[in-house]
Coordinates of C-alpha atoms and ligand atoms in Angstrom, one line a residue:
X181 CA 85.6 -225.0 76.2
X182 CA 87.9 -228.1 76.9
X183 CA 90.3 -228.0 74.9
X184 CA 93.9 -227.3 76.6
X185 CA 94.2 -223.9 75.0
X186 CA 90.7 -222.5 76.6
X187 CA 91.4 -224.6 80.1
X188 CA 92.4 -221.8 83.4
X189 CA 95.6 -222.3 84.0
X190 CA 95.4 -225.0 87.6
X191 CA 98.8 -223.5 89.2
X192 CA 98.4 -220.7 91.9
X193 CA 101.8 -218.5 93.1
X194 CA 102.2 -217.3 96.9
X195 CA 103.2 -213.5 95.8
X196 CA 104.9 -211.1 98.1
X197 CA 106.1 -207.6 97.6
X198 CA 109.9 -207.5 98.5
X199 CA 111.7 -204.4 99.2
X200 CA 114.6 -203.3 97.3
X201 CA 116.1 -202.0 100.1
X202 CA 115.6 -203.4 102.9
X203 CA 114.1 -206.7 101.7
X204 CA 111.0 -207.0 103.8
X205 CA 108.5 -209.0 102.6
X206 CA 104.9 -207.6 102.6
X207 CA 101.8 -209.2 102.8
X208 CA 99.6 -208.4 99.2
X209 CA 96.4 -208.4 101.4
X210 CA 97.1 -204.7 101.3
X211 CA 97.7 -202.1 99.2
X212 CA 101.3 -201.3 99.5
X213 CA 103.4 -198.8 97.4
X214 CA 106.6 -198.7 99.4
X215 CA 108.2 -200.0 101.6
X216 CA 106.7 -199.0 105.2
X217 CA 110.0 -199.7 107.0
X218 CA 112.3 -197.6 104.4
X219 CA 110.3 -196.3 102.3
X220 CA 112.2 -198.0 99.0
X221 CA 110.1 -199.3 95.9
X222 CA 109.3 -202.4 96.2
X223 CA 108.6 -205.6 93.5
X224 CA 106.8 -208.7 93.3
X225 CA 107.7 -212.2 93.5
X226 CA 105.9 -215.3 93.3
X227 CA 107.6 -217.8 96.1
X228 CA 106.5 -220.4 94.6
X229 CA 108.3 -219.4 91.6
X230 CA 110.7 -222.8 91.2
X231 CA 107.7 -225.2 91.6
X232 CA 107.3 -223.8 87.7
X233 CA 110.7 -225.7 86.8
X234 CA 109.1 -228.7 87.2
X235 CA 107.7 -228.0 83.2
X236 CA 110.5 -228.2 81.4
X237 CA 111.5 -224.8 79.1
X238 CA 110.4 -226.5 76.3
X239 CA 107.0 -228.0 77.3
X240 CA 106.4 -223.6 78.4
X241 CA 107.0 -222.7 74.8
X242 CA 104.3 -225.6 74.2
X243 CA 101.7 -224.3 76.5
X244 CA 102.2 -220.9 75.4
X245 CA 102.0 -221.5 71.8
X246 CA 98.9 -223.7 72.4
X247 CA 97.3 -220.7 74.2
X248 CA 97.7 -218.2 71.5
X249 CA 94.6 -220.0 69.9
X250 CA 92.5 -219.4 73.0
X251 CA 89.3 -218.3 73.1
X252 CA 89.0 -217.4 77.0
X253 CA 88.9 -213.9 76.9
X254 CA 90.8 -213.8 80.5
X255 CA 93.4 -215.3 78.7
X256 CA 94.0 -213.6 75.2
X257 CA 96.0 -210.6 76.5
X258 CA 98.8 -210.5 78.8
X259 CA 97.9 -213.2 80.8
X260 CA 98.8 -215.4 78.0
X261 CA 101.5 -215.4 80.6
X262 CA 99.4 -216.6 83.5
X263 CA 102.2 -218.1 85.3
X264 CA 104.9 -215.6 84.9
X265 CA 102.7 -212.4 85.5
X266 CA 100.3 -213.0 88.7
X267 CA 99.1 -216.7 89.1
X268 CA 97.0 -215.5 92.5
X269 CA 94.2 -213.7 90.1
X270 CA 91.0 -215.7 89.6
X271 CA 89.3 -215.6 86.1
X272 CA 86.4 -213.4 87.4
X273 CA 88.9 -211.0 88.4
X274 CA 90.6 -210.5 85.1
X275 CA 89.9 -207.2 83.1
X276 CA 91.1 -207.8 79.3
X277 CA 90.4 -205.0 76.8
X278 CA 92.0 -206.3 73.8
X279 CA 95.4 -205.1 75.2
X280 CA 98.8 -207.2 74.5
X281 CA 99.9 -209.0 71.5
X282 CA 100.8 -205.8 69.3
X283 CA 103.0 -207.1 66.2
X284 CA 106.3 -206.6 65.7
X285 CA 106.8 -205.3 62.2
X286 CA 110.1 -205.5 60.3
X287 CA 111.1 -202.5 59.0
X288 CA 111.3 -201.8 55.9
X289 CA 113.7 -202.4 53.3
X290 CA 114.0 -198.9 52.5
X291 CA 114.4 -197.9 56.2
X292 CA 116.7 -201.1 56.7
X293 CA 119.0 -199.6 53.9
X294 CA 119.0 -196.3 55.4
X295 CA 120.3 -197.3 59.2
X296 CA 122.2 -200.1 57.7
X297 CA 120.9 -202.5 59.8
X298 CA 118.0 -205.1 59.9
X299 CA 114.9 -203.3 62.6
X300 CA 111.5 -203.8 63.6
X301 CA 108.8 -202.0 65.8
X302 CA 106.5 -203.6 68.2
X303 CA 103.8 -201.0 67.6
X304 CA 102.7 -201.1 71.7
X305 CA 100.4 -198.1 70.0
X306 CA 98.3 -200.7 69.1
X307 CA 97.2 -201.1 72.2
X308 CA 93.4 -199.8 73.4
X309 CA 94.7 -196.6 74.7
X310 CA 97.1 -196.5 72.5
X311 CA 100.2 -197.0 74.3
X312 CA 102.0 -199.9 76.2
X313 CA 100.5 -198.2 79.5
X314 CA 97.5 -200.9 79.0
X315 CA 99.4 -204.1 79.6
X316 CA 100.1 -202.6 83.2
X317 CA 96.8 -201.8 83.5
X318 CA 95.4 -205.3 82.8
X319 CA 97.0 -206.6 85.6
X320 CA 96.8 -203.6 88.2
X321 CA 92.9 -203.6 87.4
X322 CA 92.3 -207.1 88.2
X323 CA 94.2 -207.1 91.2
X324 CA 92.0 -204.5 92.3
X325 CA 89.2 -206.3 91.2
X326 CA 90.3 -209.1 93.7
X327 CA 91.0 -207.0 96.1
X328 CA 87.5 -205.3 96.0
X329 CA 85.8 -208.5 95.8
X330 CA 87.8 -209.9 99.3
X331 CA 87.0 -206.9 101.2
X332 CA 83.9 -205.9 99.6
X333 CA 84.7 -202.5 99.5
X334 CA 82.0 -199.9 97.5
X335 CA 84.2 -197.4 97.5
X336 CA 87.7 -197.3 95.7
X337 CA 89.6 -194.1 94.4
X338 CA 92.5 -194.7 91.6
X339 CA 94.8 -191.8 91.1
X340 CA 97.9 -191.4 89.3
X341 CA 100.6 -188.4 87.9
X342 CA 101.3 -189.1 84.5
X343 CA 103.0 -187.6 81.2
X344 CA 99.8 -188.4 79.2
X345 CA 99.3 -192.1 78.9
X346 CA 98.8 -193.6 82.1
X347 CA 96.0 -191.2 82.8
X348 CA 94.3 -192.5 79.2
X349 CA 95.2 -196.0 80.1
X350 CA 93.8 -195.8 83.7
X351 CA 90.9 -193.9 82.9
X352 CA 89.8 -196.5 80.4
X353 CA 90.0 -199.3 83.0
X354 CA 88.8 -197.8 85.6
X355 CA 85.1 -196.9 82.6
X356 CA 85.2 -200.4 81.6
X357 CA 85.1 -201.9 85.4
X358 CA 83.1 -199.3 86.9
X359 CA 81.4 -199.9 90.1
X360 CA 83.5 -199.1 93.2
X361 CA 86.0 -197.4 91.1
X362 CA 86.4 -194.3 90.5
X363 CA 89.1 -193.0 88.6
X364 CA 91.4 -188.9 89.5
X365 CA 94.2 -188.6 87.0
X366 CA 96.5 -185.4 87.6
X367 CA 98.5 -183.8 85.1
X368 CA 100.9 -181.0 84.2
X369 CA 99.3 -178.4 83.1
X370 CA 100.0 -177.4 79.2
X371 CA 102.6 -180.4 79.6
X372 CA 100.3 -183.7 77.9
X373 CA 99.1 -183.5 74.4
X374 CA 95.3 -182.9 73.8
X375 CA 95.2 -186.3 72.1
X376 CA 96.3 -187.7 75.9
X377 CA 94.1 -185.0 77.7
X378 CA 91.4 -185.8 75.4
X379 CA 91.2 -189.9 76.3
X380 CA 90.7 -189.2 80.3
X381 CA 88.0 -186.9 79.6
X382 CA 86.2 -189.1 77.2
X383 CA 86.4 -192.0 79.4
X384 CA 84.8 -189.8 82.1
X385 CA 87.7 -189.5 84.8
X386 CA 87.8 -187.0 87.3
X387 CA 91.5 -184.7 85.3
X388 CA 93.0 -182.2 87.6
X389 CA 95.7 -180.2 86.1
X390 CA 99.1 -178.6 87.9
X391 CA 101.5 -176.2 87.0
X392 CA 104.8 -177.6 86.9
X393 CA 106.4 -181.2 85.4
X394 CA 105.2 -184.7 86.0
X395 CA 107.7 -185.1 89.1
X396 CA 106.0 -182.1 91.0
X397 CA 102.4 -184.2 90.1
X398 CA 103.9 -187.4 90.6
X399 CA 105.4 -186.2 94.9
X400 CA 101.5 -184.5 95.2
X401 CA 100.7 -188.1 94.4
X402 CA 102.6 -190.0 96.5
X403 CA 101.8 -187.6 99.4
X404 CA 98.1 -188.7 98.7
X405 CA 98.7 -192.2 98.6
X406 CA 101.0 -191.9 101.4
X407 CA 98.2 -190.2 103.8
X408 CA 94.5 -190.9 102.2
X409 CA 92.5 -193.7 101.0
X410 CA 93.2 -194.0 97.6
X411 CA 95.1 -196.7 95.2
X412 CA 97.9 -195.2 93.1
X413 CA 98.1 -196.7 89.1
X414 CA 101.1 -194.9 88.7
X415 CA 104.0 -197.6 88.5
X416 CA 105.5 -197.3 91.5
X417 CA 102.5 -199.9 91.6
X418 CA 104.4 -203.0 91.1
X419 CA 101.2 -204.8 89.7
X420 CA 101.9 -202.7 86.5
X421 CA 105.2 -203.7 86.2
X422 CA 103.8 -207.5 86.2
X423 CA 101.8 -206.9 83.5
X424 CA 104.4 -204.7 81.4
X425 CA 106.6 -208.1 81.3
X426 CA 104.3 -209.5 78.5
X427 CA 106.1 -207.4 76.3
X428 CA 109.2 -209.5 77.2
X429 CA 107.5 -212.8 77.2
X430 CA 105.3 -211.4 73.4
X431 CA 108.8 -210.4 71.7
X432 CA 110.3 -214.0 72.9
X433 CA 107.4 -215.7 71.6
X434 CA 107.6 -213.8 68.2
X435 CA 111.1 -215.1 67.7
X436 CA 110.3 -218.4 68.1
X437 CA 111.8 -218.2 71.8
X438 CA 114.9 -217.8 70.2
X439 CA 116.6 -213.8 71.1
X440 CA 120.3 -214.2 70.0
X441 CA 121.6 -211.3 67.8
X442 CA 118.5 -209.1 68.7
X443 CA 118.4 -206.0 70.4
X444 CA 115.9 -204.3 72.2
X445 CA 115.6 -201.0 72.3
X446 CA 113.4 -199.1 75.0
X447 CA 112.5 -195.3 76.1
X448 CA 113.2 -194.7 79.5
X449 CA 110.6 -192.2 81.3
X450 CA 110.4 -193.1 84.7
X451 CA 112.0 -196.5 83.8
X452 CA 108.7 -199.1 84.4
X453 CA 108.7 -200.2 81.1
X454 CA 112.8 -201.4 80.9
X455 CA 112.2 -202.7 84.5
X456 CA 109.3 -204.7 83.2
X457 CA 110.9 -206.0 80.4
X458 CA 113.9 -206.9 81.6
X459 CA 112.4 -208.9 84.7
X460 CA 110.1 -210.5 81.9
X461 CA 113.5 -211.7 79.8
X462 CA 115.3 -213.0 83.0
X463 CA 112.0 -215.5 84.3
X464 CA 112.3 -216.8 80.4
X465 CA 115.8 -217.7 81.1
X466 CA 115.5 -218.9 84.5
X467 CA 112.7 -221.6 83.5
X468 CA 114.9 -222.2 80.3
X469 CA 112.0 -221.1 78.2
X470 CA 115.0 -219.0 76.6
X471 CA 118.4 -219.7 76.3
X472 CA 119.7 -216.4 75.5
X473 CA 119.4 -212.8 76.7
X474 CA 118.5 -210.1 74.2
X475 CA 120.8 -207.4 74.7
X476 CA 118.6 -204.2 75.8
X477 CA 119.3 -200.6 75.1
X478 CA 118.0 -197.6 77.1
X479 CA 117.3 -194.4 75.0
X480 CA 117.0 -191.2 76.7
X481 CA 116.6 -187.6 75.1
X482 CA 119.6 -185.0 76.6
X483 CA 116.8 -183.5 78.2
X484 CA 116.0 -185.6 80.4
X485 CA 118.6 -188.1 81.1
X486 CA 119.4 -189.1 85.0
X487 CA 119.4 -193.2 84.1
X488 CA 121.8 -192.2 81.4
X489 CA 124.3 -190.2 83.5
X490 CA 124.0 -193.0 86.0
X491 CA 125.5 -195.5 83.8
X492 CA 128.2 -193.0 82.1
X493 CA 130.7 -194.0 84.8
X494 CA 131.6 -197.5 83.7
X495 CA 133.2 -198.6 87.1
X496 CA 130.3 -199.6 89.0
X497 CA 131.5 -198.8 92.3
X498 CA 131.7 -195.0 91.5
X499 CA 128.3 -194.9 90.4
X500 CA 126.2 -192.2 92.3
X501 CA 122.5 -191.1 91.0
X502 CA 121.2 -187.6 90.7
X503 CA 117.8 -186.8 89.8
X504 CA 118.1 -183.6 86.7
X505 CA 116.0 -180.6 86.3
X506 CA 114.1 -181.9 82.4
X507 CA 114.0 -179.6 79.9
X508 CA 111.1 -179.5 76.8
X509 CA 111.3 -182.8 74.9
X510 CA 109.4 -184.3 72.3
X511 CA 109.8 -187.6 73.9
X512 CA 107.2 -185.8 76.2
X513 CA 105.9 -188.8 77.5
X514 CA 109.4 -190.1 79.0
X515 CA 109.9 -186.6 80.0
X516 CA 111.6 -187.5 83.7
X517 CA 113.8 -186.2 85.5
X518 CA 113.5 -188.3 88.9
X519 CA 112.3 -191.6 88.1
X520 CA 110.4 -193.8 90.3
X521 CA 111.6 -197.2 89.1
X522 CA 115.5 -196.2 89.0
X523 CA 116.3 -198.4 91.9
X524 CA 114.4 -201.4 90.0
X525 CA 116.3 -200.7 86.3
X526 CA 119.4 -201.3 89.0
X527 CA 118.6 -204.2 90.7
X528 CA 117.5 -205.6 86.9
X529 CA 120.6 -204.5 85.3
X530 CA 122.7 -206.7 88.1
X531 CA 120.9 -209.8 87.6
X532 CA 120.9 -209.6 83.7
X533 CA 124.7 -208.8 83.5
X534 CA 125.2 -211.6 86.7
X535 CA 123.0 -214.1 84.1
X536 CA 124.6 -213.2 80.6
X537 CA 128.0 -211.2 81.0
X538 CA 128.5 -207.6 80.4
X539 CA 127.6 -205.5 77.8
X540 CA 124.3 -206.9 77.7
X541 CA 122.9 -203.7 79.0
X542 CA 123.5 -199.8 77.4
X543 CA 121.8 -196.5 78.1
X544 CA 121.9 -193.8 75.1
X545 CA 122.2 -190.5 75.3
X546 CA 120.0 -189.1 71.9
X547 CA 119.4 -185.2 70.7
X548 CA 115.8 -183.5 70.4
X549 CA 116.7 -183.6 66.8
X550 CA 117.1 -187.0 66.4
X551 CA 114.0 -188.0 68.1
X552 CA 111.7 -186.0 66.3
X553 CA 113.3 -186.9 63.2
X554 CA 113.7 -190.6 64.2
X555 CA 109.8 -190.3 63.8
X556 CA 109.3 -189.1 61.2
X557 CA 111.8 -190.7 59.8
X558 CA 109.8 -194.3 60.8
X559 CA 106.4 -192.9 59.6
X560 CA 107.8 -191.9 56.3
X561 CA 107.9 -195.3 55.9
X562 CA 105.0 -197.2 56.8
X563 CA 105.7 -197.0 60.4
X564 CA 103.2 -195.1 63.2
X565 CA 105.7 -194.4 65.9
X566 CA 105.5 -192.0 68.2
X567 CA 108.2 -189.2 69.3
X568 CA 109.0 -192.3 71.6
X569 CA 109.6 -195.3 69.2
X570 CA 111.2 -192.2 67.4
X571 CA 113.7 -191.8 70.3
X572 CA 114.5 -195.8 70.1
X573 CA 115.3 -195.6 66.4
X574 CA 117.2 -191.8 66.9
X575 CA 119.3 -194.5 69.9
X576 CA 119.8 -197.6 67.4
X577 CA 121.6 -194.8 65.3
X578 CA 123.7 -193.4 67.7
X579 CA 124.6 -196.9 69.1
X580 CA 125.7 -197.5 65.8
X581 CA 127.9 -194.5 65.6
X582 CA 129.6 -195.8 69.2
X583 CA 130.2 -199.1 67.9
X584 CA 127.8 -200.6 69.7
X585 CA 126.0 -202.8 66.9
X586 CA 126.9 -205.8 65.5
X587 CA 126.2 -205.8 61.7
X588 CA 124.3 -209.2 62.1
X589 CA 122.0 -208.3 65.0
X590 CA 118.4 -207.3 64.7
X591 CA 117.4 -204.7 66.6
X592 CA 113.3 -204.5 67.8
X593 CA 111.9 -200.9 68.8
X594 CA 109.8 -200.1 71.1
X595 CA 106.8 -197.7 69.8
X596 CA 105.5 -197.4 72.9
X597 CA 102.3 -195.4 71.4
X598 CA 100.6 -194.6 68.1
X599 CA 102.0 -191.5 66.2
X600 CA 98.2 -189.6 66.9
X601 CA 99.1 -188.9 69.9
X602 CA 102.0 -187.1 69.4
X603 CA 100.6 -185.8 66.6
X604 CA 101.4 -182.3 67.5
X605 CA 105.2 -182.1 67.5
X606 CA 104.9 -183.3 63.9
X607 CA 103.2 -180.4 63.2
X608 CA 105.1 -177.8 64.8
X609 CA 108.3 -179.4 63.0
X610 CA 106.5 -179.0 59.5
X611 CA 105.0 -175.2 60.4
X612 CA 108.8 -174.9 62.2
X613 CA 106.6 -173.8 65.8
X614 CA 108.9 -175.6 67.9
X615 CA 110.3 -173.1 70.7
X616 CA 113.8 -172.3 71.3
X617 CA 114.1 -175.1 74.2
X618 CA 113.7 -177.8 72.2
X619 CA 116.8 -176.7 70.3
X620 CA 114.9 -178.3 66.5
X621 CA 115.5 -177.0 63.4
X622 CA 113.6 -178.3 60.7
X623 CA 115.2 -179.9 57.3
X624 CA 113.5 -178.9 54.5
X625 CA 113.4 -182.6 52.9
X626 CA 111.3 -183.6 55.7
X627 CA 108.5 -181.2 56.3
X628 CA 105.7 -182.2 54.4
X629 CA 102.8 -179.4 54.1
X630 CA 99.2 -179.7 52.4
X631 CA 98.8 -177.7 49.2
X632 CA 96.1 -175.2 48.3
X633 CA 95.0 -176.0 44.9
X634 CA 92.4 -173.5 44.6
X635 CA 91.4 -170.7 46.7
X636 CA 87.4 -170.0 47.7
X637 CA 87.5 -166.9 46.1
X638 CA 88.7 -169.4 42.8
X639 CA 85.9 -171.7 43.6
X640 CA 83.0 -168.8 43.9
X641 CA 80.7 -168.5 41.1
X642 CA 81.5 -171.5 39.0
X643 CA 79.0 -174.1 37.5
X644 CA 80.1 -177.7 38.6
X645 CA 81.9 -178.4 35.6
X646 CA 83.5 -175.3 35.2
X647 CA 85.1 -175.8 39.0
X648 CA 86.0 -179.6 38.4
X649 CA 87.9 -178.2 35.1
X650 CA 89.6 -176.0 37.1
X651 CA 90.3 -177.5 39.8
X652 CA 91.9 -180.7 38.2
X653 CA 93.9 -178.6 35.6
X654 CA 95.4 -176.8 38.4
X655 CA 96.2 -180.4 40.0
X656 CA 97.4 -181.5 36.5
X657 CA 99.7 -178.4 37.0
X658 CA 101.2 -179.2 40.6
X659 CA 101.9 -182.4 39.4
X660 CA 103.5 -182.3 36.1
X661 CA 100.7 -185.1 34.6
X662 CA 101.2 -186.1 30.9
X663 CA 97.5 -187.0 29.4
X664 CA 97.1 -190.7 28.5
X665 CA 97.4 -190.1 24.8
Ligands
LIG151 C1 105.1 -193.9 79.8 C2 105.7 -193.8 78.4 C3 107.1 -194.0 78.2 C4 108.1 -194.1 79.3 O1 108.0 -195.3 80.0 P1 108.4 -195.5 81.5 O2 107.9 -196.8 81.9 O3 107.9 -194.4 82.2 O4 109.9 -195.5 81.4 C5 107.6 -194.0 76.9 N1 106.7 -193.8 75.9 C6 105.4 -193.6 76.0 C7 104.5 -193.5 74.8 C8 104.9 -193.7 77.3 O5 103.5 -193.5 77.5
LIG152 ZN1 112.3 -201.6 103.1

C-alpha cells in the first residue's frame, strides 16, 4: 500500500463552525448545533482552506482521478474528497459502508425523446440505505468517532426527526460502529413508509413514533438536543452537510470536471442536500478544479413549498420567508414545511450567483400529479427513482414549459432514493387508493396491474399436465401467441 492512490492524504484543515448570523466562530471540540449566541445554523469551514490553492486545479483533478483506483477503504466513499470534506478526521476514525460513488445514468433514448431533452439520474438510491442520507452520515459518524475517541466517552446517544431516511441511514451507522453509540430515531407516526420504518428497526435502533409531521418531531428534537446529552444526526448537523458535498464533487468528476450546459436538478425537503451540493460546486471553482458552475434547480411539490415562495419575488430586497402548513405529498420524504437549512440554501445561493451571474439558481414549483407520474414515468424506463427523483424530472418538465432550458443543456437528476422505498404510492396510484389530499388521479395508460390467469378453484383437482395445459393456453389467450408453425 504505497502507491499514491492508497497513500492518507498528509494535509490537515483547522475547521470551525461559523454562524450564519452572527458569524461567531465555534470551537469543534464540542458538539454544537447552533449558534449559542443567536441561535442561527451554523456551517463549517476549514481556515486553512487557501493553503489547498497551492495544488493547482488541475493537479486536484489528478489526485482525485488517481484515487478512484484506491484500495484504502477510508478512502473509497466520500472522502475521495479528503481535502474538501473534513481534512481533521484520522483514518481510524472513518466509517465507510460502501456509500458514495452512485452512477449517473443517462436516460434513455426513449425517455430523452419524450422530455425532449438529453437527462440522466444519479441513482443516490444506490446507496447502503438506500438514499443519499448515507454520504452525511459517513462523515457525521466519523466525526463522532473522533470525538469519542478524544474524550473517551462510553456513553453517546444519537437522535434525529426524520421523514424516513435519515432514521434508516443513522440507524445503520450508528449498528455498524456500535460501542458507545446508541442510536433513538423519532418519526411521525403513519407519516414514513414501512420500507423506511422497517430499516431502523432492523438495524436495531431505539424508533419512537409521534403524531403530527416531521416539523412537530424535528422542534421535540431540537428541544432535546438543546437541554440533554445527546448528539443530533439530523442536518442541522453541519458534519452531514460535509459529507453530502461529495455528490457535487462525484457529478464534477463524472463529467470529466467539465459542468457547462448541465443542470442539476435537486428535491428540496429541509434543503441539506441543495445546501450541500451547492457548497460542494463553489470549493471546485474556487480551487479552479472547475471552471464553470452547473446551473442548479430546486424542485418542490405545491404541498410543501416555503423555499419556493421565497424565491417567487424576484427582487431580492423584497424577499421575506414564511414557514407553510404541508399538505399529503408523495415526495413524502421532502415533505417540509419549515426547513432547517433555509438560511444555508440563502447564504449558498448568494455566493453562487456572486461567482457565476444570475440565473444560475431556480426553484420549481411541481403538482402531486407530476411527481408521482414523473416516477413512474422514469421506472417505465429502466430507471429506479423514487417519488423524489420523480419530483426532479416532474421540475425539468415544468422548467421547460417556463422557458427555462436550453435545448443543448444536459440536465442530471437527483434520485435521492431507490423506488422500494416508495414503493407504496406506486401502488395506491395503480389500485387508484390515493386520498383526496393528494389531489391524484390516475391515467389509465400508466397503471400497470398483475393478471389472474387461473383461479384456485381452476387449479383444484387437475393432474400436472392437465393444469400446465391449462394454465399456458389461458396465457396463450392473454397474449394473443401465434404457435411456431
Ligand atoms: C431527505 C430526502 C430528501 C430531501 O432532502 P433535504 O436535504 O431534506 O432537502 C429528498 N429525497 C429523499 C429520498 C430524502 O430522503
Ligand atoms: Zn450566532
Amino acid at each position: 500500500m504505497d502507491t499514491t492512490q492508497d497513500r492518507f492524504p498528509t494535509h490537515r484543515g483547522r475547521m470551525t463552525y461559523v454562524c450564519l448570523g452572527c458569524k461567531a466562530r465555534l470551537d469543534i471540540a464540542e458538539l454544537h448545533y447552533t449558534c449559542p449566541h443567536c441561535g442561527e445554523v451554523l456551517l463549517l469551514e476549514d481556515e486553512r482552506f487557501a493553503a489547498l490553492d497551492r495544488i493547482a486545479g488541475i493537479q486536484w483533478r489528478k489526485i482525485f482521478d488517481l484515487r478512484a483506483a484506491t484500495r484504502r477503504c477510508e478512502l473509497k466513499g466520500v472522502f475521495r474528497f479528503y481535502e474538501l470534506i473534513a481534512p481533521v478526521l484520522e483514518p481510524e476514525d472513518i466509517v465507510w459502508l460502501g456509500e458514495g460513488n452512485t452512477p449517473i445514468i443517462p436516460a434513455s433514448p426513449a425517455l430523452c425523446s419524450h422530455v425532449g431533452q438529453d437527462l440522466a439520474f444519479k441513482n443516490d438510491g444506490q446507496n447502503p440505505s438506500a438514499s443519499f442520507k448515507d454520504r452525511g452520515m459517513a462523515c457525521a459518524f466519523s466525526y463522532l468517532k473522533a470525538l469519542i475517541r478524544r474524550h473517551g466517552w462510553d456513553q453517546v446517544l444519537t437522535v434525529c426527526a426524520s421523514t424516513g431516511d435519515t432514521s434508516a441511514a443513522a440507524a445503520l451507522y450508528a449498528a455498524y460502529v456500535g460501542g458507545a453509540i446508541k442510536s433513538v430515531v423519532l418519526l411521525p407516526q403513519g407519516k414514513v413508509t414501512p420500507q423506511q420504518l422497517a430499516q431502523p428497526l432492523g438495524s436495531g435502533a431505539v424508533v419512537l413514533e409521534l403524531p403530527g409531521v416531521f416539523d412537530d418531531c424535528m422542534k421535540v428534537v431540537e428541544h432535546l438536543a438543546e437541554n440533554y446529552r445527546v448528539a443530533l444526526l439530523n442536518s442541522k448537523n453541519a458534519w452531514r452537510i460535509l459529507g453530502q458535498e461529495s455528490y457535487a464533487f462525484e457529478t464534477a468528476q463524472h463529467y470529466a470536471w467539465d459542468l457547462a450546459d448541465k443542470a442539476i436538478f435537486v428535491p428540496i425537503g429541509n434543503a441539506g442536500n441543495i445546501t450541500a451540493i451547492m457548497s460542494g460546486f463553489l470549493k471546485l471553482k474556487r480551487l479552479g478544479i472547475i471552471e464553470v458552475l452547473p446551473r442548479i434547480f430546486g424542485v418542490q411539490s405545491a404541498h410543501a413549498d416555503p423555499v419556493f415562495r421565497y424565491y417567487l419575488e424576484r427582487n431580492a430586497a423584497k424577499r421575506r420567508y414564511h414557514p407553510v402548513p404541508v399538505r399529503p405529498s408523495v415526495a413524502q420524504a421532502a415533505m417540509i414545511g419549515n426547513p432547517v437549512s433555509f438560511p444555508r440554501v440563502r447564504c449558498f445561493v448568494e455566493q453562487y450567483e456572486q461567482s457565476g451571474g444570475p440565473g444560475l439558481f431556480h426553484v420549481i414549483q411541481v403538482e402531486e400529479q407530476a411527481i408521482i407520474e414523473g416516477m413512474l414515468m422514469a421506472n417505465r424506463h429502466g430507471h429506479i427513482a423514487c417519488t423524489q427523483g420523480g419530483e426532479c424530472l416532474a421540475g425539468l418538465l415544468r422548467a421547460r414549459e417556463l422557458g427555462l432550458m436550453d435545448k443543448e443543456e444536459l440536465a442530471v437528476l437527483d434520485a435521492t432514493a431507490h423506488s422500494l422505498k416508495f414503493i407504496g404510492f406506486q401502488e395506491m396510484y395503480f389500485a387508484n387508493a390515493f386520498a383526496p389530499e393528494y389531489e391524484i388521479v390516475p391515467r389509465r395508460e400508466l397503471v400497470n396491474r398483475p393478471h389472474q390467469v387461473l383461479s384456485a378453484e381452476d387449479k383444484a383437482g387437475l393432474s400436472e399436465p392437465e393444469y400446465v395445459l391449462k394454465a399456458a393456453r389461458s396465457v396463450v389467450e392473454l397474449l394473443g401467441l401465434q404457435s411456431r408453425d
